[in-house]
Coordinates of C-alpha atoms in Angstrom, one line a residue:
M1 CA -7.4 30.3 -14.4
S2 CA -10.7 32.4 -14.5
R3 CA -13.9 31.0 -13.4
V4 CA -15.2 30.7 -17.0
Q5 CA -12.1 28.8 -18.0
Q6 CA -12.4 26.5 -15.1
L7 CA -16.0 25.7 -16.0
A8 CA -15.0 25.2 -19.6
T9 CA -12.3 22.8 -18.5
N10 CA -14.9 20.9 -16.4
I11 CA -17.3 20.6 -19.1
T12 CA -14.8 19.2 -21.6
E13 CA -13.3 16.9 -19.2
L14 CA -16.7 15.4 -18.2
L15 CA -18.0 15.1 -21.7
N16 CA -14.8 13.5 -23.0
S17 CA -15.0 10.9 -20.2
E18 CA -18.6 9.7 -20.9
Q19 CA -20.8 8.6 -23.7
T20 CA -23.7 11.1 -24.3
T21 CA -27.1 9.8 -25.4
E22 CA -30.3 11.2 -26.8
E23 CA -31.2 11.9 -23.1
G24 CA -28.1 14.2 -22.8
S25 CA -25.3 14.0 -20.3
P26 CA -25.9 12.8 -16.8
A27 CA -22.5 14.0 -15.7
I28 CA -23.1 17.5 -17.0
R29 CA -26.5 17.5 -15.4
Q30 CA -25.0 16.6 -12.2
L31 CA -22.3 19.3 -12.4
L32 CA -24.9 22.0 -13.2
E33 CA -27.1 20.9 -10.3
H34 CA -24.1 21.0 -8.0
K35 CA -23.0 24.5 -9.1
L36 CA -26.5 25.8 -8.5
K37 CA -26.8 24.2 -5.2
M38 CA -23.5 25.7 -4.0
C39 CA -24.3 29.0 -5.4
G40 CA -25.7 31.6 -3.0
Q41 CA -29.4 32.4 -2.8
A42 CA -28.9 36.0 -4.1
E43 CA -30.3 36.3 -7.6
C44 CA -27.4 38.3 -8.7
E45 CA -25.1 35.4 -7.9
Q46 CA -27.3 33.0 -9.6
K47 CA -27.5 35.1 -12.7
E48 CA -23.7 35.4 -12.7
L49 CA -23.1 31.8 -12.4
L50 CA -25.6 30.8 -15.1
A51 CA -24.2 33.5 -17.5
G52 CA -20.7 32.0 -16.6
I53 CA -21.8 28.6 -17.6
A54 CA -23.1 29.8 -21.0
D55 CA -19.9 31.8 -21.5
A56 CA -17.8 28.7 -20.7
C57 CA -19.8 26.6 -23.2
L58 CA -19.2 29.1 -25.9
S59 CA -15.4 29.7 -25.2
P60 CA -12.7 28.4 -27.5
H61 CA -11.9 25.7 -24.9
V62 CA -15.2 23.8 -25.7
T63 CA -16.2 22.2 -29.0
T64 CA -19.5 23.1 -30.6
A65 CA -20.8 19.6 -30.0
N66 CA -20.0 19.8 -26.3
A67 CA -21.4 23.3 -26.1
R68 CA -24.7 22.1 -27.5
V69 CA -25.0 19.2 -25.0
T70 CA -24.2 21.5 -22.0
L71 CA -26.6 24.4 -23.1
M72 CA -29.4 21.9 -23.8
E73 CA -28.8 20.4 -20.3
L74 CA -29.0 24.0 -18.8
V75 CA -32.1 25.0 -20.6
E76 CA -33.8 21.8 -19.4
L77 CA -32.6 22.2 -15.9
L78 CA -34.1 25.7 -15.7
E79 CA -37.6 24.7 -17.1
K80 CA -37.8 21.5 -15.0
E81 CA -40.9 21.7 -12.7
G82 CA -38.8 21.4 -9.4
C83 CA -36.5 24.2 -10.4
E84 CA -36.7 26.9 -7.5
L85 CA -35.0 29.7 -9.3
A86 CA -37.0 32.9 -9.6
A87 CA -38.9 33.5 -12.9
E88 CA -36.6 36.8 -13.5
T89 CA -33.4 34.7 -13.1
K90 CA -34.6 32.1 -15.6
Q91 CA -35.8 34.8 -18.0
A92 CA -32.5 36.6 -17.7
T93 CA -30.6 33.4 -18.4
F94 CA -32.7 32.3 -21.4
Q95 CA -32.2 35.8 -22.9
Y96 CA -28.5 35.6 -22.3
I97 CA -28.2 32.3 -24.0
L98 CA -30.3 33.4 -27.0
G99 CA -28.3 36.7 -27.3
K100 CA -25.1 34.6 -27.6
I101 CA -26.3 32.0 -30.1
Q102 CA -29.4 33.3 -32.0
Q103 CA -27.1 34.2 -35.0
R104 CA -25.7 30.7 -35.0
L105 CA -28.7 28.7 -35.9
S106 CA -26.9 26.0 -37.9
E107 CA -24.9 25.2 -34.9
F108 CA -27.5 25.6 -32.1
E109 CA -30.9 25.0 -33.6
D110 CA -32.2 22.7 -31.0
V111 CA -31.0 25.0 -28.1
I112 CA -32.6 28.0 -29.7
F113 CA -36.0 26.3 -30.1
N114 CA -35.9 24.9 -26.6
A115 CA -34.8 28.1 -25.0
R116 CA -37.3 30.2 -26.8
I117 CA -40.2 27.8 -25.8
A118 CA -38.9 27.8 -22.2
L119 CA -38.8 31.6 -22.1
S120 CA -42.2 31.8 -23.5
K121 CA -43.5 29.7 -20.6
V122 CA -41.6 31.9 -18.1
Y123 CA -43.4 35.0 -19.5
Q124 CA -46.7 33.0 -19.5
S125 CA -46.1 32.3 -15.7
E126 CA -45.8 36.0 -15.2
G127 CA -48.9 36.9 -17.3
E128 CA -46.8 38.7 -20.0
W129 CA -48.9 37.4 -22.9
T130 CA -47.4 39.6 -25.7
K131 CA -43.8 38.6 -24.8
A132 CA -44.7 34.9 -24.4
A133 CA -46.4 35.1 -27.9
A134 CA -43.4 36.9 -29.5
E135 CA -41.0 34.2 -28.4
L136 CA -43.0 31.5 -30.0
Q137 CA -43.5 33.7 -33.1
S138 CA -39.8 33.9 -33.4
L139 CA -39.2 30.2 -33.6
P140 CA -37.2 30.0 -36.9
F141 CA -39.1 27.1 -38.6
D142 CA -38.4 28.8 -42.1
Q143 CA -34.7 28.9 -41.6
A144 CA -34.2 25.7 -39.6
Q145 CA -32.2 22.9 -41.2
R146 CA -34.2 20.0 -39.9
S147 CA -37.9 19.4 -40.9
Y148 CA -40.2 19.7 -37.8
D149 CA -43.2 17.5 -37.3
P150 CA -46.5 19.3 -38.4
E151 CA -48.0 18.5 -35.0
F152 CA -45.2 20.3 -33.2
R153 CA -45.4 23.3 -35.6
F154 CA -49.2 23.5 -35.3
E155 CA -49.1 23.4 -31.5
Q156 CA -46.6 26.3 -31.4
Y157 CA -48.8 28.4 -34.0
V158 CA -51.9 27.7 -32.0
T159 CA -50.3 28.5 -28.7
T160 CA -49.1 31.8 -30.2
M161 CA -52.7 32.5 -31.3
R162 CA -54.0 31.9 -27.9
L163 CA -51.4 34.1 -26.2
Y164 CA -52.0 37.0 -28.6
L165 CA -55.7 36.7 -27.9
E166 CA -55.1 36.8 -24.1
A167 CA -53.1 40.1 -25.0
D168 CA -56.2 41.5 -26.8
D169 CA -54.2 41.6 -30.1
P170 CA -56.4 39.8 -32.6
T171 CA -54.3 41.1 -35.5
M172 CA -51.2 39.3 -34.4
A173 CA -53.4 36.2 -33.6
M174 CA -54.6 36.2 -37.2
A175 CA -51.1 36.1 -38.4
A176 CA -50.5 33.0 -36.4
L177 CA -53.6 31.5 -37.6
Q178 CA -52.6 32.0 -41.1
R179 CA -49.4 30.0 -40.5
A180 CA -51.3 27.3 -38.7
T181 CA -54.1 26.8 -41.3
P182 CA -52.1 24.9 -43.9
L183 CA -51.1 22.3 -41.4
L184 CA -54.6 21.6 -40.1
T185 CA -55.3 18.6 -42.4
L186 CA -52.0 17.0 -41.2
V187 CA -52.8 17.2 -37.5
K188 CA -54.4 14.4 -35.6
N189 CA -54.3 15.7 -32.0
K190 CA -57.9 16.6 -31.1
Q191 CA -57.0 18.9 -28.4
H192 CA -54.8 21.1 -30.7
I193 CA -57.5 21.1 -33.4
L194 CA -60.1 22.2 -30.7
M195 CA -57.8 25.0 -29.5
F196 CA -57.3 26.1 -33.0
Q197 CA -61.1 26.3 -33.6
L198 CA -61.7 28.0 -30.4
S199 CA -58.9 30.6 -31.1
Q200 CA -60.4 31.1 -34.6
A201 CA -63.7 31.6 -33.2
R202 CA -62.4 34.3 -30.6
I203 CA -60.6 36.1 -33.6
F204 CA -63.9 36.3 -35.6
D205 CA -65.7 37.3 -32.5
S206 CA -63.2 40.2 -31.9
E207 CA -63.5 41.4 -35.5
H208 CA -67.4 41.4 -35.2
K209 CA -67.6 38.5 -37.8
Y210 CA -70.3 37.2 -35.6
I211 CA -72.0 34.5 -37.8
E212 CA -68.6 32.8 -38.5
A213 CA -67.8 33.0 -34.8
A214 CA -71.1 31.5 -33.9
N215 CA -70.5 28.6 -36.3
L216 CA -67.1 27.9 -34.8
Y217 CA -68.3 28.2 -31.1
Q218 CA -71.1 25.8 -31.9
T219 CA -68.5 23.3 -33.5
V220 CA -66.3 23.5 -30.5
A221 CA -69.4 22.9 -28.2
Q222 CA -70.0 19.6 -30.0
S223 CA -66.6 18.3 -29.2
E224 CA -66.3 15.0 -27.1
E225 CA -63.3 16.4 -25.5
L226 CA -65.4 18.9 -23.3
D227 CA -67.5 18.2 -20.3
A228 CA -71.0 19.3 -20.1
N229 CA -70.3 22.7 -18.3
E230 CA -67.7 23.6 -21.1
K231 CA -70.1 22.6 -23.8
A232 CA -72.8 24.7 -22.2
R233 CA -70.4 27.7 -22.0
F234 CA -69.5 27.5 -25.7
V235 CA -73.1 27.2 -26.7
G236 CA -73.7 30.3 -24.7
L237 CA -71.0 32.1 -26.7
A238 CA -72.3 30.9 -29.9
I239 CA -75.8 32.3 -28.9
N240 CA -74.3 35.7 -28.1
C241 CA -72.6 35.9 -31.4
A242 CA -75.7 34.7 -33.4
V243 CA -77.9 37.3 -31.8
L244 CA -75.4 40.0 -32.5
S245 CA -74.9 38.9 -36.2
A246 CA -76.6 40.7 -39.2
A247 CA -80.2 39.7 -40.0
G248 CA -80.7 37.3 -42.7
P249 CA -81.0 33.6 -43.6
Q250 CA -77.7 32.7 -42.1
R251 CA -78.7 34.1 -38.7
S252 CA -82.1 32.5 -38.8
Q253 CA -80.5 29.0 -39.5
M254 CA -78.0 29.5 -36.8
L255 CA -80.6 30.6 -34.2
A256 CA -82.7 27.5 -35.0
R257 CA -79.7 25.2 -34.5
L258 CA -78.7 26.9 -31.3
Y259 CA -82.2 26.9 -30.0
R260 CA -82.2 23.1 -30.2
D261 CA -78.8 22.8 -28.7
K262 CA -79.9 24.9 -26.0
L263 CA -82.8 23.0 -25.0
A264 CA -80.7 19.8 -25.0
S265 CA -77.8 21.2 -23.0
D266 CA -79.6 22.4 -19.8
L267 CA -78.5 26.0 -20.2
M268 CA -80.4 28.8 -18.4
T269 CA -83.0 30.1 -20.8
F270 CA -81.9 33.1 -22.8
T271 CA -85.2 34.9 -23.6
V272 CA -83.6 36.9 -26.5
L273 CA -82.6 33.8 -28.3
E274 CA -86.1 32.3 -27.9
S275 CA -87.7 35.6 -29.0
M276 CA -85.5 35.8 -32.0
H277 CA -86.0 32.2 -33.1
L278 CA -89.7 32.2 -32.5
R279 CA -90.1 35.8 -33.9
R280 CA -91.4 37.4 -30.8
L281 CA -90.8 41.0 -29.8
I282 CA -87.8 41.5 -27.5
K283 CA -88.6 43.5 -24.3
P284 CA -86.1 46.1 -22.9
K285 CA -85.8 44.2 -19.6
D286 CA -84.9 41.0 -21.4
L287 CA -82.3 43.0 -23.5
E288 CA -80.7 44.3 -20.3
H289 CA -80.4 40.8 -19.0
F290 CA -78.8 39.5 -22.2
E291 CA -76.4 42.4 -22.4
E292 CA -74.9 41.6 -19.0
G293 CA -73.5 38.4 -20.5
L294 CA -71.8 40.0 -23.4
A295 CA -68.0 40.7 -23.6
Q296 CA -66.7 44.3 -23.6
H297 CA -65.9 44.3 -27.3
Q298 CA -69.4 43.1 -28.0
K299 CA -70.9 46.2 -26.4
A300 CA -69.1 48.5 -28.9
V301 CA -71.0 51.7 -29.9
L302 CA -71.4 52.3 -33.7
G303 CA -70.5 55.3 -35.7
D304 CA -73.6 57.4 -34.6
G305 CA -72.1 57.3 -31.0
K306 CA -75.3 55.9 -29.3
T307 CA -76.3 52.7 -31.0
T308 CA -74.7 49.4 -29.9
I309 CA -74.3 46.2 -32.0
L310 CA -77.0 44.6 -29.7
S311 CA -79.5 47.4 -29.9
R312 CA -79.2 47.5 -33.7
A313 CA -79.7 43.8 -34.0
V314 CA -82.7 43.9 -31.8
R315 CA -84.2 47.0 -33.5
E316 CA -83.9 45.1 -36.8
H317 CA -85.6 42.0 -35.2
N318 CA -88.4 43.9 -33.7
M319 CA -89.1 45.8 -37.0
F320 CA -89.2 42.5 -38.8
V321 CA -91.6 41.1 -36.3
L322 CA -93.9 44.2 -36.3
S323 CA -93.9 44.3 -40.2
S324 CA -94.9 40.6 -40.1
L325 CA -97.8 41.3 -37.7
Y326 CA -99.1 44.2 -39.7
S327 CA -98.9 42.2 -43.0
N328 CA -101.1 39.5 -41.5
I329 CA -103.9 41.9 -40.3

């Protein structure tokens, strides 16, 4: 009898001899833990064993119901906090399982969802943001047989947004935002809503939609879920975006609100904000100080090859101040 056949026989015998519950199968869990413990420390041996377990589950000797239970136990064992297997081993195993069952959604829906989420977490631990986001984006909500809770779906979409933003891909983040937005009114979790707003602000910021970004950063800064330091940081981000936004009534209103927030939040004084709000000329040395706090994409050079977004905003402001001064003479 081959190793895979022996594993399949063990799985079948164990599951036939116990009553499984919503918590899974304790006997299968113990079997998997024992097999991993007895396996050598070499990654190749561990990968071979884990692939063998997956093959055993999907062999003709194991029913689909028993295969689901065992694969779920395997996925949960690998993503458990105390699991000492290398990230590469976990990654290879999740990929192997998904490769075997991803075309069998109706039979292994729960396993597919859990394995993709677990694989995404492995990629996140390795800083592979695009791959982590792609796994969550691939969750087959639209083809699934069961109806998933809006909170759960919203959480996955928002996490996808965040991961694509970490990968500097606002276009893909926007696609995830568009999937999350219709669920927003159904969500009660304040932390998830806050993360959605912050991710949306970062998308607008990256697309140079600065007044929209400033509004959202200010909204985030007002959340009761944040401590004083976090609130101050987001007020600062809102100030940066407001200063960079196009001149007009919207910017004036936003600057006024942020000036009040800033005075109340014990932030270090931003001279550029004060000068814009109080309609004073902005000096070059103040401009240099302010520019140091900008993100790289906010320092983008415009089509003329020399003017930055900040220098244009300041020039427009200074011209307005000067014209106001001359008109009053």
